[in-house]
Coordinates of C-alpha atoms and ligand atoms in Angstrom, one line a residue:
M1 CA 0.0 0.1 0.0
I2 CA 1.3 3.5 -0.9
K3 CA 0.4 6.5 1.4
G4 CA -0.2 10.1 0.5
K5 CA -2.2 12.9 1.7
G6 CA -5.9 12.8 1.2
V7 CA -7.7 15.9 -0.2
S8 CA -11.0 14.5 -1.3
N9 CA -12.7 11.5 0.5
G10 CA -14.1 8.3 -1.0
I11 CA -13.1 4.9 -2.1
N12 CA -13.0 3.7 -5.7
F13 CA -11.4 1.2 -8.0
G14 CA -9.9 1.8 -11.5
N15 CA -7.2 1.5 -13.9
V16 CA -4.4 4.1 -14.1
V17 CA -4.0 6.5 -16.9
L18 CA -0.7 8.4 -16.7
L19 CA -0.4 11.9 -17.7
K20 CA 3.1 12.3 -19.0
K21 CA 4.3 15.6 -20.0
E22 CA 7.4 14.9 -22.0
E23 CA 9.2 17.0 -24.5
L24 CA 8.4 15.8 -27.9
K25 CA 11.6 15.0 -29.9
V26 CA 11.4 15.7 -33.6
E27 CA 14.0 14.4 -36.0
E28 CA 15.0 16.3 -39.1
F29 CA 15.3 14.3 -42.4
K30 CA 14.4 14.3 -46.0
V31 CA 11.8 12.0 -47.5
D32 CA 11.7 10.3 -50.9
D33 CA 8.0 10.4 -51.5
R34 CA 7.0 14.1 -50.9
Q35 CA 3.4 13.4 -52.0
A36 CA 2.9 10.6 -49.5
E37 CA 4.5 12.7 -46.8
L38 CA 2.3 15.6 -47.7
K39 CA -0.8 13.3 -47.5
F40 CA 0.4 12.0 -44.2
F41 CA 0.7 15.6 -42.8
Q42 CA -2.8 16.7 -44.1
T43 CA -4.6 13.6 -42.8
T44 CA -2.9 14.0 -39.3
F45 CA -3.9 17.7 -39.4
E46 CA -7.5 16.9 -40.4
Q47 CA -7.6 14.5 -37.4
V48 CA -6.7 17.3 -35.1
V49 CA -9.4 19.5 -36.5
E50 CA -11.9 16.8 -36.3
E51 CA -11.0 16.1 -32.7
T52 CA -11.3 19.9 -31.8
K53 CA -14.7 20.1 -33.4
Q54 CA -15.9 17.2 -31.4
I55 CA -14.5 18.6 -28.1
A56 CA -16.2 22.1 -29.0
E57 CA -19.6 20.3 -29.7
K58 CA -19.5 18.5 -26.3
S59 CA -18.1 21.3 -24.1
S60 CA -19.7 24.3 -22.7
G61 CA -18.8 27.7 -21.3
T62 CA -15.2 28.7 -21.2
E63 CA -14.0 25.4 -22.6
K64 CA -16.2 25.7 -25.6
D65 CA -15.1 29.3 -26.2
I66 CA -11.4 28.1 -26.1
M67 CA -12.2 25.3 -28.5
E68 CA -13.9 27.4 -30.9
A69 CA -11.1 30.0 -30.9
Y70 CA -8.8 27.0 -31.7
L71 CA -11.1 26.0 -34.6
A72 CA -11.1 29.4 -36.1
I73 CA -7.3 29.4 -36.1
L74 CA -7.1 25.8 -37.4
Q75 CA -9.4 26.7 -40.4
D76 CA -7.2 29.5 -41.5
P77 CA -5.4 28.0 -44.5
T78 CA -2.2 30.2 -43.9
L79 CA -1.6 28.3 -40.9
I80 CA -0.3 25.3 -42.7
M81 CA 1.1 26.8 -45.8
E82 CA 4.7 27.1 -44.6
T83 CA 4.5 23.5 -43.4
Q84 CA 3.1 22.2 -46.7
N85 CA 5.7 24.1 -48.7
M86 CA 8.6 22.6 -46.7
I87 CA 7.3 19.1 -47.5
Q88 CA 6.3 19.5 -51.1
N89 CA 9.1 22.0 -52.3
E90 CA 12.0 20.9 -50.0
G91 CA 11.1 17.3 -49.1
Y92 CA 11.3 17.6 -45.3
N93 CA 9.6 15.1 -43.2
A94 CA 6.2 16.0 -41.7
G95 CA 7.3 16.3 -38.0
Y96 CA 10.2 18.7 -38.7
A97 CA 8.2 20.7 -41.3
T98 CA 5.3 21.1 -38.7
K99 CA 7.7 22.2 -36.2
V100 CA 9.5 24.9 -38.4
G101 CA 6.2 26.0 -40.2
F102 CA 4.3 26.5 -37.1
N103 CA 7.2 28.2 -35.3
T104 CA 7.3 30.8 -38.1
I105 CA 3.5 31.4 -37.4
I106 CA 4.1 31.5 -33.6
Q107 CA 6.8 34.2 -34.0
M108 CA 4.5 36.3 -36.3
F109 CA 1.8 36.2 -33.7
K110 CA 4.1 37.0 -30.7
A111 CA 5.4 40.0 -32.6
M112 CA 1.9 41.6 -33.0
D113 CA 1.1 44.7 -31.1
D114 CA -2.5 43.5 -30.4
S115 CA -2.0 41.7 -27.0
Y116 CA -4.9 39.3 -27.7
M117 CA -3.4 38.1 -31.0
A118 CA -0.1 37.8 -29.3
E119 CA -1.5 35.6 -26.7
R120 CA -2.9 33.3 -29.5
S121 CA 0.7 32.0 -30.0
A122 CA 0.2 29.8 -27.1
D123 CA -2.8 28.2 -28.7
I124 CA -0.8 27.6 -31.9
E125 CA 2.1 26.1 -29.9
D126 CA -0.5 23.8 -28.3
M127 CA -1.8 22.7 -31.8
K128 CA 1.7 22.3 -33.1
N129 CA 2.4 19.8 -30.2
R130 CA -0.8 17.9 -30.7
I131 CA -0.1 17.5 -34.4
I132 CA 3.6 16.5 -33.7
A133 CA 2.6 14.1 -31.0
K134 CA 0.4 12.3 -33.6
I135 CA 3.2 12.2 -36.1
V136 CA 5.7 10.8 -33.8
K137 CA 2.9 8.5 -32.3
K138 CA 3.4 9.8 -28.8
E139 CA -0.1 11.2 -28.4
S140 CA -0.5 12.5 -25.0
V141 CA -3.5 11.7 -23.0
N142 CA -6.9 13.3 -24.2
L143 CA -8.1 14.5 -20.9
S144 CA -11.6 15.2 -22.3
H145 CA -12.1 11.7 -23.4
L146 CA -10.9 9.2 -20.8
P147 CA -11.8 5.4 -20.5
E148 CA -14.5 4.5 -17.8
N149 CA -13.0 4.3 -14.2
T150 CA -9.8 6.1 -14.9
I151 CA -7.6 6.8 -12.0
M152 CA -5.6 9.8 -13.3
V153 CA -2.0 9.8 -12.3
A154 CA 0.1 12.8 -12.9
R155 CA 3.0 14.8 -11.5
E156 CA 0.6 17.8 -11.2
L157 CA -2.8 18.7 -12.7
T158 CA -2.8 22.4 -13.7
T159 CA -5.9 24.5 -13.8
S160 CA -6.3 24.2 -17.5
D161 CA -5.8 20.3 -17.2
T162 CA -8.6 20.3 -14.7
A163 CA -10.9 22.3 -16.7
K164 CA -10.6 19.7 -19.5
L165 CA -11.1 16.6 -17.3
D166 CA -13.7 14.0 -18.3
L167 CA -15.2 14.0 -15.0
K168 CA -17.8 11.4 -15.6
N169 CA -15.2 8.6 -16.2
I170 CA -12.8 9.6 -13.4
A171 CA -12.7 7.3 -10.4
G172 CA -9.8 8.9 -8.6
I173 CA -6.8 11.3 -8.9
I174 CA -3.4 10.8 -7.6
T175 CA -0.7 13.5 -8.1
E176 CA 2.9 14.0 -6.9
I177 CA 2.5 17.6 -6.0
G178 CA -0.5 19.8 -5.3
G179 CA -2.3 21.4 -2.3
K180 CA -5.5 20.8 -0.6
N181 CA -6.9 24.0 -1.7
S182 CA -5.6 23.8 -5.4
H183 CA -8.2 24.0 -8.1
V184 CA -8.0 20.2 -8.8
S185 CA -8.5 19.4 -5.1
I186 CA -11.4 21.7 -4.7
M187 CA -13.0 20.3 -7.9
A188 CA -12.4 16.7 -6.7
R189 CA -14.2 17.3 -3.4
T190 CA -17.2 19.1 -5.3
H191 CA -17.5 16.0 -7.5
E192 CA -16.8 13.5 -4.8
I193 CA -13.8 12.1 -6.6
P194 CA -11.2 10.4 -4.1
S195 CA -8.0 12.3 -4.5
I196 CA -4.5 12.0 -3.1
I197 CA -1.6 14.5 -3.4
G198 CA 2.0 14.1 -2.3
I199 CA 3.0 10.6 -3.5
E200 CA 6.4 11.1 -4.6
N201 CA 7.3 9.3 -7.9
A202 CA 3.7 8.3 -8.4
T203 CA 4.2 8.5 -12.1
Q204 CA 7.1 6.1 -12.0
I205 CA 5.6 3.6 -9.5
L206 CA 2.3 3.4 -11.2
R207 CA 1.9 2.5 -14.8
D208 CA -0.7 2.9 -17.5
G209 CA -3.3 0.2 -17.0
D210 CA -2.4 -0.9 -13.4
F211 CA -5.6 -1.8 -11.5
I212 CA -5.8 0.1 -8.2
G213 CA -7.9 0.8 -5.3
I214 CA -7.9 4.4 -3.7
Y215 CA -9.0 5.1 -0.4
V216 CA -9.3 8.5 1.3
D217 CA -10.5 9.3 4.7
G218 CA -9.7 12.9 5.8
D219 CA -5.9 13.5 5.5
Q220 CA -5.3 9.7 5.1
G221 CA -4.9 8.7 1.5
E222 CA -4.0 5.1 0.5
V223 CA -3.3 3.5 -2.8
Y224 CA -3.7 -0.3 -3.2
L225 CA -1.7 -1.4 -6.3
N226 CA -3.2 -4.7 -7.5
P227 CA -5.1 -5.2 -4.2
T228 CA -5.3 -8.7 -2.7
E229 CA -8.7 -10.5 -2.3
E230 CA -8.5 -9.5 1.3
E231 CA -7.8 -5.8 0.5
L232 CA -10.4 -5.7 -2.1
S233 CA -13.3 -7.1 0.0
K234 CA -12.3 -4.7 2.9
L235 CA -12.4 -1.7 0.5
K236 CA -15.6 -2.9 -1.1
Q237 CA -17.2 -3.1 2.4
L238 CA -16.1 0.3 3.4
K239 CA -17.6 1.7 0.1
D240 CA -20.9 0.0 0.7
E241 CA -21.0 1.6 4.2
I242 CA -20.3 5.1 2.8
M243 CA -23.0 4.5 0.3
H244 CA -25.6 3.6 2.9
E245 CA -24.6 6.6 5.0
K246 CA -25.1 8.8 1.9
E247 CA -28.5 7.2 1.2
A248 CA -29.6 7.7 4.7
L249 CA -29.0 11.4 4.2
Y250 CA -31.3 11.6 1.2
D251 CA -34.2 12.3 3.6
F252 CA -32.7 15.6 4.5
K253 CA -33.2 16.9 0.9
K254 CA -36.7 17.7 2.0
R255 CA -36.1 19.0 5.5
E256 CA -35.7 22.5 6.5
S257 CA -32.5 23.7 8.3
I258 CA -34.0 24.2 11.7
T259 CA -32.7 23.0 15.0
K260 CA -34.9 20.9 17.3
D261 CA -35.9 24.0 19.3
G262 CA -36.9 26.0 16.2
H263 CA -33.7 28.1 15.2
R264 CA -33.4 28.5 11.5
V265 CA -30.3 28.9 9.5
E266 CA -29.4 28.7 5.8
L267 CA -27.3 26.0 4.2
V268 CA -26.0 27.0 0.9
A269 CA -23.2 25.9 -1.5
N270 CA -19.7 26.9 -2.6
I271 CA -19.1 26.7 -6.3
G272 CA -16.2 27.2 -8.6
V273 CA -17.8 27.0 -12.2
P274 CA -21.3 27.5 -13.4
Q275 CA -21.9 23.8 -13.9
D276 CA -21.4 23.2 -10.2
A277 CA -24.8 24.9 -9.7
N278 CA -26.3 21.5 -10.6
L279 CA -24.7 19.9 -7.7
A280 CA -25.9 22.5 -5.4
V281 CA -29.5 21.9 -6.6
E282 CA -29.1 18.1 -6.3
N283 CA -27.9 18.5 -2.7
A284 CA -30.9 20.8 -1.9
A285 CA -28.7 23.8 -1.2
E286 CA -30.8 26.9 -0.2
G287 CA -28.7 29.0 -2.5
I288 CA -25.1 29.8 -3.4
G289 CA -23.0 31.3 -0.6
L290 CA -19.8 31.6 -2.6
F291 CA -19.2 31.5 -6.2
R292 CA -15.5 31.7 -6.7
S293 CA -15.5 33.9 -9.8
E294 CA -11.7 33.5 -10.4
F295 CA -12.2 30.0 -11.6
L296 CA -13.7 31.6 -14.7
Y297 CA -10.4 33.6 -15.2
M298 CA -8.3 30.5 -14.6
D299 CA -9.9 28.4 -17.3
S300 CA -8.9 30.8 -19.9
E301 CA -5.7 32.1 -21.5
T302 CA -7.2 35.5 -21.6
V303 CA -9.2 37.5 -19.1
P304 CA -12.9 36.6 -19.7
T305 CA -14.9 39.3 -21.5
E306 CA -17.8 41.1 -20.0
E307 CA -20.1 39.0 -22.2
E308 CA -18.6 35.6 -21.1
Q309 CA -18.9 36.5 -17.5
F310 CA -22.4 37.7 -17.8
E311 CA -23.4 34.5 -19.4
S312 CA -21.7 32.5 -16.7
Y313 CA -23.4 34.6 -13.7
K314 CA -26.8 34.4 -15.5
V315 CA -26.7 30.7 -15.9
V316 CA -26.2 30.3 -12.2
V317 CA -28.8 32.7 -11.0
E318 CA -31.4 31.4 -13.4
K319 CA -30.5 27.8 -12.2
M320 CA -31.0 28.7 -8.6
Q321 CA -34.5 30.2 -9.4
G322 CA -34.7 33.1 -7.1
K323 CA -32.6 31.6 -4.3
P324 CA -29.7 33.9 -3.1
V325 CA -26.6 33.7 -5.2
I326 CA -23.5 35.3 -3.7
I327 CA -20.8 35.9 -6.4
R328 CA -17.4 36.9 -5.1
T329 CA -15.4 39.4 -7.2
L330 CA -12.0 38.4 -8.5
D331 CA -9.9 36.9 -5.8
V332 CA -6.5 36.4 -7.6
G333 CA -3.1 36.4 -6.1
G334 CA -1.7 34.7 -3.1
D335 CA -2.0 31.1 -3.8
K336 CA -4.3 31.7 -6.9
E337 CA -2.3 32.2 -10.1
I338 CA -4.0 33.1 -13.3
K339 CA -2.3 32.9 -16.6
S340 CA -4.0 35.8 -18.2
I341 CA -3.2 38.2 -15.4
S342 CA 0.6 38.4 -14.9
L343 CA 1.6 39.2 -11.4
E344 CA 5.2 39.9 -10.3
K345 CA 6.8 37.4 -8.1
E346 CA 6.6 38.5 -4.6
A347 CA 8.4 37.4 -1.4
N348 CA 5.1 37.1 0.5
P349 CA 2.4 36.8 -2.0
F350 CA -0.3 36.1 0.8
L351 CA 0.4 39.3 2.1
G352 CA 0.8 41.1 -1.1
Y353 CA -0.9 42.4 -4.2
R354 CA -4.1 40.2 -4.3
A355 CA -7.9 40.2 -4.5
I356 CA -9.6 43.6 -3.9
R357 CA -6.3 45.3 -3.7
I358 CA -5.8 44.4 -7.5
C359 CA -9.4 45.3 -8.4
L360 CA -9.1 48.7 -6.7
D361 CA -5.9 49.3 -8.7
D362 CA -6.9 48.0 -12.0
V363 CA -10.4 49.7 -12.1
A364 CA -11.0 48.6 -15.6
L365 CA -10.6 45.1 -14.8
F366 CA -13.0 45.5 -11.9
K367 CA -15.5 47.3 -13.8
T368 CA -15.8 44.8 -16.5
Q369 CA -16.7 42.2 -13.8
L370 CA -19.1 44.6 -12.1
R371 CA -20.9 45.2 -15.2
A372 CA -21.3 41.6 -15.9
L373 CA -22.4 40.9 -12.3
L374 CA -24.9 43.9 -12.3
R375 CA -26.4 43.0 -15.8
A376 CA -26.7 39.3 -14.4
S377 CA -28.5 40.5 -11.3
H378 CA -31.5 41.5 -13.4
F379 CA -32.1 37.7 -14.0
G380 CA -32.4 36.5 -10.4
N381 CA -31.2 37.0 -6.7
L382 CA -27.7 37.9 -7.0
A383 CA -25.4 39.6 -4.5
I384 CA -21.9 40.9 -4.7
M385 CA -19.2 39.9 -2.3
L386 CA -15.8 41.5 -2.0
P387 CA -12.7 39.4 -0.9
M388 CA -9.8 40.3 1.3
I389 CA -11.4 43.5 2.8
S390 CA -9.1 44.8 5.5
S391 CA -10.4 48.3 6.0
I392 CA -13.5 50.5 5.8
D393 CA -11.7 52.6 3.2
E394 CA -11.4 49.7 0.9
L395 CA -15.0 48.9 1.3
R396 CA -16.0 52.4 0.5
A397 CA -13.7 52.7 -2.5
A398 CA -15.2 49.4 -3.8
K399 CA -18.7 50.6 -3.2
R400 CA -18.0 53.9 -5.1
I401 CA -16.8 52.0 -8.2
I402 CA -20.0 49.7 -7.9
K403 CA -22.0 53.0 -7.8
D404 CA -20.2 54.4 -10.8
V405 CA -20.9 51.3 -12.8
E406 CA -24.5 51.5 -11.7
N407 CA -24.7 55.1 -13.1
E408 CA -23.1 54.0 -16.4
L409 CA -25.7 51.2 -16.8
D410 CA -28.5 53.8 -16.0
Q411 CA -27.3 56.2 -18.6
K412 CA -27.4 53.3 -21.2
G413 CA -30.8 52.1 -19.9
I414 CA -29.4 48.6 -19.1
P415 CA -31.5 47.0 -16.4
Y416 CA -30.0 45.7 -13.0
K417 CA -31.2 44.7 -9.6
R418 CA -31.7 48.0 -8.0
D419 CA -31.2 47.1 -4.3
I420 CA -28.3 44.7 -5.0
K421 CA -26.7 43.6 -1.8
V422 CA -23.0 44.1 -1.4
G423 CA -21.3 42.0 1.3
I424 CA -17.7 41.4 2.2
M425 CA -15.6 38.5 3.2
I426 CA -14.2 38.5 6.7
E427 CA -10.9 36.7 6.3
I428 CA -8.4 39.1 7.6
P429 CA -8.1 39.6 11.4
A430 CA -8.2 43.4 11.3
A431 CA -11.7 43.1 9.4
A432 CA -13.1 40.8 12.2
L433 CA -11.8 43.3 14.7
I434 CA -13.7 46.3 13.2
A435 CA -16.6 44.2 12.2
D436 CA -19.1 46.5 14.0
H437 CA -17.9 49.4 11.8
L438 CA -17.9 47.4 8.5
A439 CA -21.3 46.2 9.2
K440 CA -22.8 49.7 9.1
E441 CA -21.6 50.0 5.5
C442 CA -22.4 46.6 3.9
D443 CA -25.3 44.2 3.7
F444 CA -23.8 41.0 4.9
F445 CA -20.5 39.1 6.0
S446 CA -19.2 35.8 5.0
I447 CA -16.3 34.6 7.2
G448 CA -13.5 33.0 5.2
T449 CA -12.0 30.7 7.6
N450 CA -9.4 29.3 5.1
D451 CA -7.6 32.6 5.1
L452 CA -8.7 33.8 8.6
I453 CA -6.9 30.9 10.2
Q454 CA -3.8 31.4 8.2
Y455 CA -3.6 35.2 9.1
T456 CA -4.6 34.8 12.7
T457 CA -2.1 32.0 13.5
A458 CA 0.6 33.0 10.9
V459 CA 0.5 29.6 9.5
E460 CA 0.4 29.3 5.7
R461 CA -2.6 27.4 4.5
G462 CA -0.9 25.1 2.0
N463 CA 2.3 24.5 3.9
E464 CA 2.4 20.7 4.7
K465 CA 5.3 21.1 7.2
I466 CA 3.3 23.3 9.5
A467 CA -0.1 21.8 8.6
K468 CA -0.7 20.7 12.4
L469 CA -0.6 24.3 13.4
Y470 CA -3.2 25.2 11.0
T471 CA -6.3 24.8 13.1
K472 CA -9.9 26.2 13.2
Y473 CA -10.0 25.2 17.0
H474 CA -7.5 28.0 17.9
P475 CA -9.3 30.2 20.5
G476 CA -8.0 33.2 18.8
V477 CA -9.8 32.1 15.6
I478 CA -13.0 31.4 17.4
K479 CA -13.0 34.8 19.2
L480 CA -12.6 36.6 15.9
I481 CA -15.5 34.6 14.4
K482 CA -17.5 35.7 17.4
F483 CA -16.4 39.4 16.8
A484 CA -17.7 39.1 13.1
I485 CA -21.1 37.5 14.0
D486 CA -21.7 40.0 17.0
G487 CA -20.7 42.9 14.8
A488 CA -23.0 41.8 12.1
H489 CA -26.0 41.3 14.4
K490 CA -25.6 44.5 16.3
N491 CA -26.0 46.3 13.0
G492 CA -29.0 44.1 11.7
I493 CA -27.1 42.2 9.0
F494 CA -26.5 38.5 8.5
C495 CA -23.3 36.7 9.0
G496 CA -22.4 33.6 7.1
M497 CA -19.2 31.5 6.6
C498 CA -17.9 30.1 3.4
G499 CA -14.5 28.8 4.6
E500 CA -14.1 25.0 4.8
A501 CA -15.0 25.1 8.7
A502 CA -18.6 25.8 7.8
G503 CA -19.1 22.2 6.6
D504 CA -17.5 20.4 9.5
S505 CA -20.1 18.5 11.5
Y506 CA -17.9 18.8 14.6
Y507 CA -17.8 22.6 14.3
I508 CA -21.4 23.2 13.3
P509 CA -22.8 23.1 16.8
L510 CA -20.2 25.7 17.9
L511 CA -21.1 27.9 15.0
L512 CA -24.7 27.5 15.7
G513 CA -24.1 28.5 19.3
L514 CA -22.0 31.6 18.2
G515 CA -25.1 32.6 16.1
L516 CA -23.9 32.1 12.6
D517 CA -26.8 32.7 10.2
E518 CA -25.6 31.1 7.0
F519 CA -23.3 28.1 6.3
S520 CA -21.8 27.7 2.8
M521 CA -19.9 24.7 2.0
N522 CA -19.1 22.2 -0.7
P523 CA -22.4 20.9 -2.2
S524 CA -21.4 17.4 -1.3
K525 CA -21.6 18.3 2.6
I526 CA -24.9 20.0 2.7
L527 CA -27.1 17.0 3.6
K528 CA -24.8 15.9 6.4
A529 CA -24.7 19.4 7.7
R530 CA -28.5 19.6 7.5
K531 CA -28.7 16.5 9.7
S532 CA -26.3 18.1 12.2
V533 CA -28.5 21.2 12.3
C534 CA -31.8 19.4 12.5
E535 CA -30.5 17.1 15.4
A536 CA -29.0 20.2 17.3
N537 CA -30.6 22.1 20.1
F538 CA -30.0 25.8 19.8
E539 CA -30.0 26.6 23.5
E540 CA -27.6 23.7 24.2
C541 CA -25.3 25.0 21.4
K542 CA -25.1 28.5 22.9
K543 CA -23.9 27.0 26.3
L544 CA -21.4 24.9 24.4
A545 CA -20.2 28.1 22.6
E546 CA -19.8 29.9 26.0
E547 CA -17.8 27.1 27.4
I548 CA -15.6 27.0 24.3
L549 CA -15.0 30.7 24.5
S550 CA -13.6 30.2 27.9
M551 CA -10.9 27.8 26.9
A552 CA -7.2 28.6 26.2
S553 CA -6.0 25.7 24.2
A554 CA -6.8 24.5 20.6
T555 CA -6.2 21.0 21.7
E556 CA -8.8 21.2 24.4
V557 CA -11.4 23.0 22.1
E558 CA -10.9 20.1 19.6
K559 CA -11.2 17.4 22.2
R560 CA -14.4 19.1 23.6
L561 CA -16.1 19.6 20.4
K562 CA -15.4 16.0 19.2
E563 CA -16.5 14.6 22.4
Y564 CA -19.8 16.7 22.1
G565 CA -20.3 15.5 18.5
N566 CA -19.7 11.8 19.2
T567 CA -22.2 11.8 21.9
K568 CA -25.0 13.2 19.5
Ligands
PEP601 C1 -11.6 31.5 2.7 O1 -10.5 32.1 2.7 O2 -12.1 30.9 3.6 C2 -12.4 31.4 1.4 C3 -13.6 30.8 1.3 O3 -11.9 31.8 0.3 P1 -10.7 31.1 -0.5 O4 -10.6 29.6 0.2 O5 -11.2 31.0 -2.0 O6 -9.5 31.9 -0.3
MG602 MG1 -10.0 33.5 1.0

């Protein structure tokens, strides 16, 4: 058995598909039969065009846009002119001619003044590699079409790899590097795909076609290569148990989120891409508490246009049929890199140029998103959430820009939701400490524990070496959560939470007791969380919260909350 770090729970079986990203070696030689070589090139090229067409037809959203842009380039006859000439007139082999011919075009695009056109050179590079891979018969894995029960094994899965993944056929994911909060890990949790990171040399130990069992429970990730009969039956039994537990939760789809003594809260979903709204509906979410809009920017080589963003936001608000949909404005920087927005390397990116700081600086970028958000607000119950707010001045500045955009839309007669709610993330200790001031000038809070924990305890959220110190049970973190909730309530606004802690069954009684109004989590956690709420007694949770607030040690807090949860 091979161990790694679990990032998405579950048990599954399947066959390994290795994603190898090797350099393609192209030899240079002359051919005898130029016509046959030309035909070979043309047939290979047609295959790439046909595959791209098929992917474009089957995909949606940003991926469809990317594929359609690829197609437009592929259909331009000048793209392959140089390559064909090199084969026909000079007798070069197809692989070498493709390399040189396409490189000429790539250089031309790179030299263009228009930054959009210059960026297309990366697309042409991608196409060149796909054609060459076919020619040298080293076709890389087609991530959009995977065999059933694929266990994807890779050194790393980037955001754009993740965007392409054929999710219905993936039984598990194993990578050598990655983080619990990387795009692929969040996506795996959303889609309930067991996933393990940190298995050194996984791409060497595991081979294409190997049969494996993957088991993830919390941080514990186990890979069973060619499992024995005994291992197989143990894993199957565990899988059945998990299945039954899940089925037992189906009843909670119809239940309201009310404690035994009548205290109502809202259980809503965190999503990353518009399609995830389907999972929110399937799991009976009462709305969307966090739409991480930066994922739209991550899936694309270029910053998404106002129109593209508008379509994505509109799809979600319409899907949620009047239920609240909180969309967070761009939260880039820190651990979130986006190809289309190049940020300078910083010594301390988590404390640096990120999120609202970038948006207040690059007002055009911010306004494009705000226009898309406001226009989409006309089609449902949309609210805007600002990330990484640390001061009242930032909140005021952001609200001024929102007002400007509203005025611009008014002048053009474009409709939007007049009383649109503007809320903020409480994920910086300074914001929690001035929560009562901030609450006077916004419509809601959502506590981002993922960042709040790291900034309060000075423990980086993705650093494995100090992972033990990264804890939501730290009394300092809990005090700040209380500050935020009290600040909100004193000023008559609601306080939610969209950090991972909101979906933790052991933590929910404490959050109920502290008075949290809205719990936003991975869609797959909602039914279990509703069970915890329905079985809780609000008055008892308040007493529990008081007891916890008097404690000094994170270990004691954790022990007490687990003890409490296990007696329920
Ligand atoms: C958080 O910080 O808790 C949060 C929800 O935001 P993200 O994880 O996207 O930084
Ligand atoms: Mg955050």
